[in-house]
Short mmCIF file of C-alpha atoms and ligand atoms in Angstrom, two decimals:
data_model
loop_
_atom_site.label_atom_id
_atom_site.label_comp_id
_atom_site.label_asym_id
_atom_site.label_seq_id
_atom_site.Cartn_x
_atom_site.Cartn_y
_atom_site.Cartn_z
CA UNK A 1 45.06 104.90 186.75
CA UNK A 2 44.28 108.48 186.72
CA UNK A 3 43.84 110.03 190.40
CA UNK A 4 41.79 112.65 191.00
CA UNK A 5 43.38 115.65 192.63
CA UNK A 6 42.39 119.21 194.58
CA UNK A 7 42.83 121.91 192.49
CA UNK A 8 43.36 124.58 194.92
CA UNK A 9 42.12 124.97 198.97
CA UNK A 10 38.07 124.55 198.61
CA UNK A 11 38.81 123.98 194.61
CA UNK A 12 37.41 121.82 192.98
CA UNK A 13 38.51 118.39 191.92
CA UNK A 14 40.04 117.31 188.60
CA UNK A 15 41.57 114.25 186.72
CA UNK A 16 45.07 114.55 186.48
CA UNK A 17 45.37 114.68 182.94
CA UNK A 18 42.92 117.23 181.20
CA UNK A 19 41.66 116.69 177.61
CA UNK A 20 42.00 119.71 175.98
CA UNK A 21 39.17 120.45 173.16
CA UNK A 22 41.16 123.13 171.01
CA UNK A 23 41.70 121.27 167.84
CA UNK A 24 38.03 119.68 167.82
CA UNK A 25 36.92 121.02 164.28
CA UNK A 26 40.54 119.65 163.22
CA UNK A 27 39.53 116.06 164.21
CA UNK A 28 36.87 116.14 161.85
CA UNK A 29 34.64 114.04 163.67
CA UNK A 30 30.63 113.16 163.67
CA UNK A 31 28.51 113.99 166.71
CA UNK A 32 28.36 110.68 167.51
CA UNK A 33 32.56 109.83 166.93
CA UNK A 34 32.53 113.00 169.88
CA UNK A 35 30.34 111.84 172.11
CA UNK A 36 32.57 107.98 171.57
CA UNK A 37 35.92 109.96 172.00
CA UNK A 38 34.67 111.83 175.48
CA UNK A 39 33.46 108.11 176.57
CA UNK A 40 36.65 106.37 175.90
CA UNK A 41 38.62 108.93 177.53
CA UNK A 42 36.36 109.20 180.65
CA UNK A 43 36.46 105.47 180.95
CA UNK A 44 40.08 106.03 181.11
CA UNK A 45 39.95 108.38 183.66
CA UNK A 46 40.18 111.78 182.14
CA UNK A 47 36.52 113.32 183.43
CA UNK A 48 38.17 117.34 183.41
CA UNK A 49 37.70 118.66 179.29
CA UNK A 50 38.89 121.87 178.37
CA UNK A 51 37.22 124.66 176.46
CA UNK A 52 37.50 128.17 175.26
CA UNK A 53 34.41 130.60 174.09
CA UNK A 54 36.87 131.47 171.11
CA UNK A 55 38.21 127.61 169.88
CA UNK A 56 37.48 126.74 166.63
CA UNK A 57 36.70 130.19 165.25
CA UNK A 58 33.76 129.78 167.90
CA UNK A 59 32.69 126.62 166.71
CA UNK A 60 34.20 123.86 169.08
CA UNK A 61 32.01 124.49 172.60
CA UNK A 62 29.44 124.30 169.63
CA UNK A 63 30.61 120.89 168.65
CA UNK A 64 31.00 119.57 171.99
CA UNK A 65 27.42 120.66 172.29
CA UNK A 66 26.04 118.34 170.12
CA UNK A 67 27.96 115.39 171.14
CA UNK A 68 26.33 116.13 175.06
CA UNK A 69 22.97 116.37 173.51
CA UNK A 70 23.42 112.65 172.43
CA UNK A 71 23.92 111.58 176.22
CA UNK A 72 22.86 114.70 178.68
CA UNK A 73 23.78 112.26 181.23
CA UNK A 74 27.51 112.58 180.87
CA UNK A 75 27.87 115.92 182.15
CA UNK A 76 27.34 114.05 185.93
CA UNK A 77 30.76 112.69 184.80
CA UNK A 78 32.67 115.62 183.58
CA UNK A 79 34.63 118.36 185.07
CA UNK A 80 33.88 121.69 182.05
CA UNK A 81 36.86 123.99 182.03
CA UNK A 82 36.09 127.05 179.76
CA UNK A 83 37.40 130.80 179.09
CA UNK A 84 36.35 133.90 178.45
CA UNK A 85 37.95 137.40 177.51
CA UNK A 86 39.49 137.33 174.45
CA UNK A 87 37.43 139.06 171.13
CA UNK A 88 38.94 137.78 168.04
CA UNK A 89 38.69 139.11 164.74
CA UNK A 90 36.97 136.92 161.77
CA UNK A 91 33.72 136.40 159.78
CA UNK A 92 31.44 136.01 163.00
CA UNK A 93 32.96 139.13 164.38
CA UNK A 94 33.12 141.89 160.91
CA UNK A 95 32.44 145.03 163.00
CA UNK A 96 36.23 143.96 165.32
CA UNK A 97 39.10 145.63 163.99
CA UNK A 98 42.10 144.00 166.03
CA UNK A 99 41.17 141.26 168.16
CA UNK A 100 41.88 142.32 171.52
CA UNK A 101 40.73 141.30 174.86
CA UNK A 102 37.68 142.27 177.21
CA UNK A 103 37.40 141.40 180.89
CA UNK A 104 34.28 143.72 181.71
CA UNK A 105 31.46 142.30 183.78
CA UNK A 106 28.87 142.81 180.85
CA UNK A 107 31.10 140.63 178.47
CA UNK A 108 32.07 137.71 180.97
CA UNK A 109 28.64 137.18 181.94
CA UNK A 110 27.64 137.21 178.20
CA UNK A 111 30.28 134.98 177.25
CA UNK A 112 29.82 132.38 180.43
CA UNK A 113 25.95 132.28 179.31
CA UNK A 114 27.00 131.38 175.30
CA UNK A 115 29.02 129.01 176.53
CA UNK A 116 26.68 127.31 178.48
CA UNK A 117 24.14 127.33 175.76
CA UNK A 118 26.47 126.00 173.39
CA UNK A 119 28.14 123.31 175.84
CA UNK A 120 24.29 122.78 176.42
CA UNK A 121 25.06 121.85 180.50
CA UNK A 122 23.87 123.85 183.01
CA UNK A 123 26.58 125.04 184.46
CA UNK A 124 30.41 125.73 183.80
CA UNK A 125 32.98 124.27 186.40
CA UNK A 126 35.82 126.81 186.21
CA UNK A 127 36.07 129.82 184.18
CA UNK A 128 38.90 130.87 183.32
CA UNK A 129 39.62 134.66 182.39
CA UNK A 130 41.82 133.63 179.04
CA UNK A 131 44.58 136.19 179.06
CA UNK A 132 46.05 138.72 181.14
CA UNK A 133 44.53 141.92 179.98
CA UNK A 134 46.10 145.38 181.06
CA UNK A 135 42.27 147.06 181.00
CA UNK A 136 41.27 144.66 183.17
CA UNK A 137 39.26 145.85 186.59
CA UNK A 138 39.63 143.39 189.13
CA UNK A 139 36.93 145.05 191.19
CA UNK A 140 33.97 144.97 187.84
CA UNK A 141 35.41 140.61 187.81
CA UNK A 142 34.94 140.03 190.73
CA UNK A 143 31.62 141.24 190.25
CA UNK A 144 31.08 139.19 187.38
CA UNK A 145 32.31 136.17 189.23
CA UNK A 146 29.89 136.68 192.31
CA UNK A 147 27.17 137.27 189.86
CA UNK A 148 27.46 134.04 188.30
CA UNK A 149 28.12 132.40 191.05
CA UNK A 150 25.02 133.52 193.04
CA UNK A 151 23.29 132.47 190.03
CA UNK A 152 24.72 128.80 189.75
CA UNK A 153 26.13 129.27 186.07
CA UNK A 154 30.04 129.05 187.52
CA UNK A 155 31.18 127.14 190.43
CA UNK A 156 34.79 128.31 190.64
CA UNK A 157 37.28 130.72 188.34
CA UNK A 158 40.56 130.72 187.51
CA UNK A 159 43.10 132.46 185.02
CA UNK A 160 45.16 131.88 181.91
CA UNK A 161 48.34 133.45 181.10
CA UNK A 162 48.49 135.84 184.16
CA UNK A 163 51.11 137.09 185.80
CA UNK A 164 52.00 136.20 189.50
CA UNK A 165 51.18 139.82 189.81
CA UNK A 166 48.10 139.72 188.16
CA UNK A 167 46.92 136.77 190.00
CA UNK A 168 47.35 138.32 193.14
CA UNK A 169 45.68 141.39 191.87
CA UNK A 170 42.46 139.61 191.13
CA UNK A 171 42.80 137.22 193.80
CA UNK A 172 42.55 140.23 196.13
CA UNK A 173 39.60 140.90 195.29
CA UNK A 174 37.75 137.64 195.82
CA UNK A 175 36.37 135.73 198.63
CA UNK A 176 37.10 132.63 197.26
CA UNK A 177 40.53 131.19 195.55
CA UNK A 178 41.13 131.00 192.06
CA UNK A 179 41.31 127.18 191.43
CA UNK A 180 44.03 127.78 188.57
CA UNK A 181 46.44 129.75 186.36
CA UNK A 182 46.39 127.72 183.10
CA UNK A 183 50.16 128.43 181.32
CA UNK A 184 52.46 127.10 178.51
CA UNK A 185 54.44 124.91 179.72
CA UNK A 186 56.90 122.27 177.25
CA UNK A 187 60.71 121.81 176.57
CA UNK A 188 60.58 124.97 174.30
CA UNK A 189 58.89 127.13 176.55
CA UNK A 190 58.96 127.12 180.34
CA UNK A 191 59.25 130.53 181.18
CA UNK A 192 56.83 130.23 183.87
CA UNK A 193 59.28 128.47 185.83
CA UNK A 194 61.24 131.06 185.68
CA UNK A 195 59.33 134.23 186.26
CA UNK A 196 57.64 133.31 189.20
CA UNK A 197 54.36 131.88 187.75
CA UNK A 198 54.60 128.50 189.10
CA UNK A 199 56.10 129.84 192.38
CA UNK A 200 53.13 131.49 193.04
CA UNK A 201 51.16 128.46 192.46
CA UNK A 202 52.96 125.96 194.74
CA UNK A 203 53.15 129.65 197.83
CA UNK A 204 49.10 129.72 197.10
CA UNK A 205 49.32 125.37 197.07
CA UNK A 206 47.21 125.94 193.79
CA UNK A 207 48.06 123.56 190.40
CA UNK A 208 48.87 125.27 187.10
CA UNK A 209 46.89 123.56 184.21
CA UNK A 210 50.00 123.12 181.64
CA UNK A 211 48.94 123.88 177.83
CA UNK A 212 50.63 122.84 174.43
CA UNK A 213 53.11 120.70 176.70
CA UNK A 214 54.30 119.09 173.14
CA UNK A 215 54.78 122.27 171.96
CA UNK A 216 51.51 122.04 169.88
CA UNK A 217 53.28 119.00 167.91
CA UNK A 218 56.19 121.47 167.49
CA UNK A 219 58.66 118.85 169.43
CA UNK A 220 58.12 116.39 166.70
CA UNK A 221 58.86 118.25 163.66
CA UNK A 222 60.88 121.59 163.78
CA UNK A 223 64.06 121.98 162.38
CA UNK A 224 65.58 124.50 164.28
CA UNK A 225 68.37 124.03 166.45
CA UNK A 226 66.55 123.83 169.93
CA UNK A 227 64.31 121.52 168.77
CA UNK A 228 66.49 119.37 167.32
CA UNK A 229 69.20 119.77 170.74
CA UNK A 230 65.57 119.19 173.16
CA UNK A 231 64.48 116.20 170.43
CA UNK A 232 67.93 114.25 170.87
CA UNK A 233 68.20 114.41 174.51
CA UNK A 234 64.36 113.30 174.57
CA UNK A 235 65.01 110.06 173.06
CA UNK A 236 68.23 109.82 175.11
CA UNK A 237 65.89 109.58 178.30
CA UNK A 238 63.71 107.98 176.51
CA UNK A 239 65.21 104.93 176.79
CA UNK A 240 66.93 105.00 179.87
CA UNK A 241 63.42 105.23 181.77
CA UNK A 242 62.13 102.53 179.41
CA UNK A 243 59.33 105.05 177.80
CA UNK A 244 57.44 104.26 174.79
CA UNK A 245 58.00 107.75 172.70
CA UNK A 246 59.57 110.84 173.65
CA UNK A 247 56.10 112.64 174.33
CA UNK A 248 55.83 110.06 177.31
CA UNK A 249 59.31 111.60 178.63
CA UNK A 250 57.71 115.11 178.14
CA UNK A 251 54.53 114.68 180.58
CA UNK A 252 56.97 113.14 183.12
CA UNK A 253 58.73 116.43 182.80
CA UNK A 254 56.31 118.46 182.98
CA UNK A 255 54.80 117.04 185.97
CA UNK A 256 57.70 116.84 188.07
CA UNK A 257 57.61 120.56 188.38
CA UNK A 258 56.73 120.91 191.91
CA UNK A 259 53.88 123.05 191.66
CA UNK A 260 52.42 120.11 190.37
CA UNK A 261 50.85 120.91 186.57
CA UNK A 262 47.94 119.34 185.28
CA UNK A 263 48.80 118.29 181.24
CA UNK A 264 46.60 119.14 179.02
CA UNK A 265 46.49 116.76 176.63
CA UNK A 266 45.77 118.12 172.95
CA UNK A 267 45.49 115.44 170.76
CA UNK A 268 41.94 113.71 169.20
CA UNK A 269 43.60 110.46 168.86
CA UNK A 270 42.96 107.78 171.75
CA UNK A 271 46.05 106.45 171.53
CA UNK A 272 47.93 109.17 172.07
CA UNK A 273 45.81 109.76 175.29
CA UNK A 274 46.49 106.46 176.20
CA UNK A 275 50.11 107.25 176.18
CA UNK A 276 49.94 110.22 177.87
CA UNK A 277 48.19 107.84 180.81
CA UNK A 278 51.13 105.60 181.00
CA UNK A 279 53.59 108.36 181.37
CA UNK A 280 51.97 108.63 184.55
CA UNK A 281 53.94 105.89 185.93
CA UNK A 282 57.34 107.35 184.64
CA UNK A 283 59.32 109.36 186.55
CA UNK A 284 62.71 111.35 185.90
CA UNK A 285 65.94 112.54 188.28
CA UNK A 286 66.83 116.10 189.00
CA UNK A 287 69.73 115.70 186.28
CA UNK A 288 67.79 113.87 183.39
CA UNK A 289 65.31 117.22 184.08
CA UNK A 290 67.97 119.61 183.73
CA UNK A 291 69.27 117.59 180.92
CA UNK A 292 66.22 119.16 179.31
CA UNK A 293 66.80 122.33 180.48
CA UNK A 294 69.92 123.00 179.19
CA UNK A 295 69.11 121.23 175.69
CA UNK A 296 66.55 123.64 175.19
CA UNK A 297 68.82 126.94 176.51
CA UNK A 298 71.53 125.61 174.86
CA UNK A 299 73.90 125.71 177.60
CA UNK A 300 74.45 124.74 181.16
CA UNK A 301 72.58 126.29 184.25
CA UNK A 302 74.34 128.96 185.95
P1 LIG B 1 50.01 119.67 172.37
O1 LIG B 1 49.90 118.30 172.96
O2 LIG B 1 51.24 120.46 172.61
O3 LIG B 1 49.85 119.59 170.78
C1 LIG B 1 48.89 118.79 170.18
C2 LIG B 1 49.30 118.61 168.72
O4 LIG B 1 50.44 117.75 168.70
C3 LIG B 1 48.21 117.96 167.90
O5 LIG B 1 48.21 118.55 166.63
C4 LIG B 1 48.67 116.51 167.83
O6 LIG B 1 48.26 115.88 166.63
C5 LIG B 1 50.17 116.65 167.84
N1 LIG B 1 50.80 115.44 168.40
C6 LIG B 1 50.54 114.87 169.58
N2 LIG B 1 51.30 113.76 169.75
C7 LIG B 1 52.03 113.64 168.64
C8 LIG B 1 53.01 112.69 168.21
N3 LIG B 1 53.36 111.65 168.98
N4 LIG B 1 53.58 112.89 167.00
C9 LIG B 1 53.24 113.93 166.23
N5 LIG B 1 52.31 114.87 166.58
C10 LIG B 1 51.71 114.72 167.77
O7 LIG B 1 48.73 120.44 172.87
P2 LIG B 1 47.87 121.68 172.27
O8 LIG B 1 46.80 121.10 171.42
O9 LIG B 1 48.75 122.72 171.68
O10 LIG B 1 47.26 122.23 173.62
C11 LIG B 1 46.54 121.34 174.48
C12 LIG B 1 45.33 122.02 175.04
O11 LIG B 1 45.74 123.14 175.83
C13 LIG B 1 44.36 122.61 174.01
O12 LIG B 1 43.44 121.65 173.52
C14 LIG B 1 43.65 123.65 174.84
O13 LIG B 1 42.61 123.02 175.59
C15 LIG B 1 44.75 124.13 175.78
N6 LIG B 1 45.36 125.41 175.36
C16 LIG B 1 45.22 126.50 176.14
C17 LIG B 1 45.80 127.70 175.79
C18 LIG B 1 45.62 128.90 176.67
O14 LIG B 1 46.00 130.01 176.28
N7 LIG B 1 45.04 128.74 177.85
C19 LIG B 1 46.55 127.80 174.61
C20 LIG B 1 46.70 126.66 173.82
C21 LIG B 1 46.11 125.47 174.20
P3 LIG B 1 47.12 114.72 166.66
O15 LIG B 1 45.84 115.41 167.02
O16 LIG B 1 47.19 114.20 165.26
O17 LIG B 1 47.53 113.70 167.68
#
């Protein structure tokens, strides 16, 4: 079964798992195939979805819209995790030139309020500020934050892709803790392991949310050699700890880090949630992780 867990100290709670949302237009599905898809999955246990003003070429909060508006009841059920601060380029956006990012008070606000409209709930979870921007004024945020706050749009905020540095920084400036810093984390990529991301969150007792933890499908398919070193040592565990399929052995991975990640599971396709669920009950040794470790550096630790 899927627990419910504390984020952070006075966070909020949150299934252990996360569906992710990202890929929604991908999954080509009706309204009503949405609104089936959240069920199934809450029924299973995963109430916390996550969202991003800027998925889906700013369609998929959109989407996930209509699929609420079949049932407003659900939101009682659900945990909404959504983002805010990047400005991509494209055909909703002609007059941007680069996309960039944008963390003043005038655009969070603006972008917490679109998202609500287009989530049609009345109010967002945890927002998240998306990436770590270098123009960013942690005093004009924090503004933001209380203003949204005081105004029951937000209940709690977080980060994405910050630095320990940067978390501090913004954290500083807050009454209240950020509930999150939502990183990559998957056998390819685990740098925030390594450069004191996750260190931060277990000093601060606050989970990471862990994105693209199968490398966004990466794991299954690329030919080059790390793959192909982190593939074969995958299946090796695989069945020594009696798992189904090798992304099974990745969640167990991932969530034996010891600041405790939340997966973020980014696949449409129930089953693949439901395997995700079971990995739950898997768990690996110190040297089957390192295993890993070194099958993705391509050598042994120091
Ligand atoms: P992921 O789980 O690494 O990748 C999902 C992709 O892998 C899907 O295309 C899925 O295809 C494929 N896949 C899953 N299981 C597979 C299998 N057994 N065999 C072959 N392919 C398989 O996750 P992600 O979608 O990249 O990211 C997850 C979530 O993290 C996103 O939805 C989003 O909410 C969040 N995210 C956040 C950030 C950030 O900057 N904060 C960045 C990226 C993502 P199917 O759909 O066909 O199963």
């Amino acid at each position: 079964m899927v627990k419910q867990v504390t984020m952070a100290p006075n966070g909020p709670q949150f299934s252990e798992l996360v569906q992710g949302y990202w890929r929604l237009v991908d999954w080509g599905m009706t309204p009503q195939q949405r609104l089936t898809f959240l069920k199934q999955h809450i029924e299973l246990g995963i109430t916390t979805v996550d969202h991003a003003d800027i998925y889906g070429n700013y369609e998929c909060d959109r989407l996930f819209g209509e699929a609420i508006a079949l049932e407003k009841s659900i939101t009682d059920q659900i945990q909404i995790v959504t983002k805010c601060n990047i400005m991509l380029c494209g055909d909703k956006t002609p007059e941007r030139k680069v996309n960039h990012y944008n963390s003043s008070k005038q655009h969070i606000i603006a972008s917490a309020e679109n998202s609500l409209r287009n989530l049609q709930v009345d109010n967002i979870d945890v927002l998240l500020l998306h990436r770590a921007d270098v123009l960013m004024n942690a005093d004009e945020v924090a503004e933001a934050f209380m203003q949204l706050k005081a105004q029951g749009k937000v209940n709690h905020f977080g980060v994405s892709n910050f630095t320990p540095r940067g978390f501090e920084l913004l954290q500083s400036r807050l009454d209240s803790p950020l509930v999150t810093n939502q990183v990559e984390i998957n056998p390819l990529n685990f740098d925030a392991a390594h450069d004191g991301t996750l260190d931060l969150m277990q000093t601060v007792r606050t989970r990471p949310m862990a994105w693209s933890c199968l490398g966004g499908g990466a794991i299954f398919s690329a030919n080059d050699q790390q793959s192909q070193r982190v593939r074969d040592e995958l299946e090796l565990i695989k069945h020594e700890i009696g798992a189904a399929s090798i992304d099974q052995v990745i969640y167990a991975w991932v969530r034996k880090l010891p600041s405790n990640p939340l997966p973020i599971i980014g696949s449409g396709k129930i089953e693949r949630v439901q395997a995700a669920i079971s990995a739950l009950e898997l768990e690996l040794t110190n040297e089957q992780w390192y295993r890993v470790w070194c099958a993705s550096k391509g050598h042994g630790v120091p």
